[in-house]
Amino acid sequence: MKKKNILLRICALIVIIGYFSGLFATSKAYAKEDILTITQNAGYQTNELYKPRSSIVIEAQTGQVLWEDNPDLKWNPASIAKLMSAYLVFDAIKQDKITLNTLVKATDSDQAISQIYELSNNNIVSGVEYPIKDLLYATLVQSSNVATVMLGNAVTAHDEAKFVHMMNDKAKELGMTNSTFYNASGAETGSFNGYYKPEGINQSADNISTARDLAILAYHLLKDYPDTVTYTSPTQITIMENTPYAEVLENHNYSLPGLAYGYEGADGLKTGSSPTGGFNYAATANRGNTRLIEIILGVGDWEDQEGELQRHAFGNAIFDYSFASYEYKKVLSKGDNTVNEEKITLDQDFYDVVQKNLEPTFALSADKLTVDNGLPQVSSTIAAPSVNFKYAKKLKALQQSALLKTGKKKNKLSTFFVNGLIIIFGLLFIALSKLLKKAPSKKIRLFFTLGTVLTLVGIGLSIYTIIVGPWI
C-alpha cells in the first residue's frame, strides 16, 4: 500500500514538473524584448517616460505582423488621420472625379484657417487657385490642416460632413474595426475657430484609432496607391513654383534620410501630435525586396517636445529589429519542387516572409501551399500568401490520361473517316451495278454484291467504333 502511494506521488510530481516546464518553454518561445530595451540597445538615449503606449510592425506585401506591443489600444492618432484623407483623394483621382492638376480656389475661410497659429498649416490666399498635387504635398509633407480641408472640399464639393462620413465608410471597408473619424485632418474641429464645421458631427471629439487599424490603412494605401511615397518622402519641397505664392515646405518625419534620425530606406509616411495623443508616427521603409510599415503611438507627453524626436528613435529601433529578423523573398520557384517529402509542381514562383537564417517550413492543404512562419495577419480581411500546386504524380497521371484521351479521340475520328470511305465505295459499286445495263449479268451481280458487302461492312465497323472504340 505504501509503495502504491509513493508511486502515485512520484507520478503527480512528474505531471506537475512537466506542466510548469511546458509553461516556461511556451513563455520563453513567445517572449520578446521590451521596446524600450531594444531602443536603448540600439544606441538611442531614451527612458521609460517616452516609452510608446502602442506599436506594431507589419510586412507591406503580405500584411503579416512582425512585431506588436499593445496594438489594439484605442488612441488619438492626431495628424496620421491625414493618411485617410489622402486615400480618399487618390480614390477620387482614380474615379476621374478630379486630377492632380485640378485647381482648387481658396475661400476666405481657407485663408482664415491658414492663419490660426495653433494649427500646423501652410500659407493660403483667398481667391488663389491651388493644384491638387500641391495641396497633397502640403498635407503630407507640411501636415497642413487647411490643405487637408481644401482637399476634402474638392472631393465632396464643399460638403465637409460628407467627407468625414466617407472616411468612416472607408475605414469599415478596409477592416479598421476600432476607428472613428470626426474630422479630416486630425485636429479637433473646435480648434478651427468656426471656419471648419462638419454639420451633425461632434465638434469637440478626437479621432480614434489603433496601431493595428492604422497599419491596415497604410497597408492598403501603399498597395492601392504606391505613388503615395512620392508625397511623403521629400524632406523639403517648393509648391506653387513660379508664382507669387511659392512656398518651401519642411517635412517633420526626421527618419527620412538626411534628417536628424535619418534611416536607410525610409520614404514615408506621416507624423502626428496632439495634447491628448502625445507624439505619434506612421512610417514605411524599403530595403531590397522587403518593405515594412510601422505605427508608433503615444510617445511621451505633449508638454515635453522631446517626444517629437524620441518617436523616431523607437521607430528606427524596431525597424532594425524587424529587418534583422525577417525578409520577404522567393521561397519556391515555379515548376517541380519537393516539399514535406512530397513532389509537387507550382504554377508560379512563390514569395513570402521568412525568418532570416532559417529554412522555411511549408504546409500543404488541398491544392494550396503556404509558409508555416507563425506570423499572424494584421487583419482577417487580408489573406496569407499562398500558391496553387499539384502533386507531381497526379499531374503526370492527368497529363498521360489527357494524352491518351486525345489520342483516342484522334483515332476515333480517323476510324470514322475510314468507315465512311468504305461505305462510300460500297454505294459507288451499287450505283455502278445499276448503270452498267449492257454489261454481262455476272459482272453486274459482282458489282452489286461487292457494293452491298462494303456498305454493310462500313456500317458494321461504325457501330463497333461507337460501342467498343477505334478498330485501327
Short mmCIF file of N, CA and C in Angstrom, two decimals, residues 32 118 133 154 165 173 199 231 334 341 355 366 443:
data_model
loop_
_atom_site.label_atom_id
_atom_site.label_comp_id
_atom_site.label_asym_id
_atom_site.label_seq_id
_atom_site.Cartn_x
_atom_site.Cartn_y
_atom_site.Cartn_z
N LYS A 32 9.44 38.32 -26.07
CA LYS A 32 10.17 39.24 -26.93
C LYS A 32 10.69 40.39 -26.08
N GLU A 118 -2.20 78.11 -33.77
CA GLU A 118 -2.12 76.84 -33.04
C GLU A 118 -2.13 75.62 -33.95
N LYS A 133 -2.22 68.52 -56.61
CA LYS A 133 -0.89 67.97 -56.35
C LYS A 133 -0.17 68.75 -55.26
N ALA A 154 -12.70 69.64 -52.13
CA ALA A 154 -12.59 69.40 -53.58
C ALA A 154 -13.23 68.08 -53.96
N HIS A 165 -17.91 61.32 -43.24
CA HIS A 165 -18.63 60.05 -43.37
C HIS A 165 -17.91 59.12 -44.34
N GLU A 173 -14.65 49.56 -44.72
CA GLU A 173 -14.33 48.78 -45.92
C GLU A 173 -12.96 48.11 -45.81
N GLU A 199 -21.28 69.48 -40.40
CA GLU A 199 -22.60 69.50 -39.76
C GLU A 199 -23.00 68.13 -39.22
N TYR A 231 4.72 61.67 -52.25
CA TYR A 231 4.27 62.83 -51.49
C TYR A 231 4.70 62.80 -50.03
N LYS A 334 8.73 28.39 -59.62
CA LYS A 334 7.70 27.75 -60.46
C LYS A 334 8.22 26.42 -60.98
N GLU A 341 8.59 16.09 -48.23
CA GLU A 341 8.81 14.77 -48.85
C GLU A 341 7.79 14.44 -49.93
N GLN A 355 11.85 33.94 -41.66
CA GLN A 355 12.83 34.37 -40.67
C GLN A 355 14.22 34.15 -41.24
N ALA A 366 -5.16 20.88 -49.32
CA ALA A 366 -5.92 20.80 -50.57
C ALA A 366 -4.98 21.09 -51.74
N LYS A 443 -21.20 -9.69 -114.26
CA LYS A 443 -20.43 -8.51 -113.85
C LYS A 443 -21.30 -7.56 -113.03
#
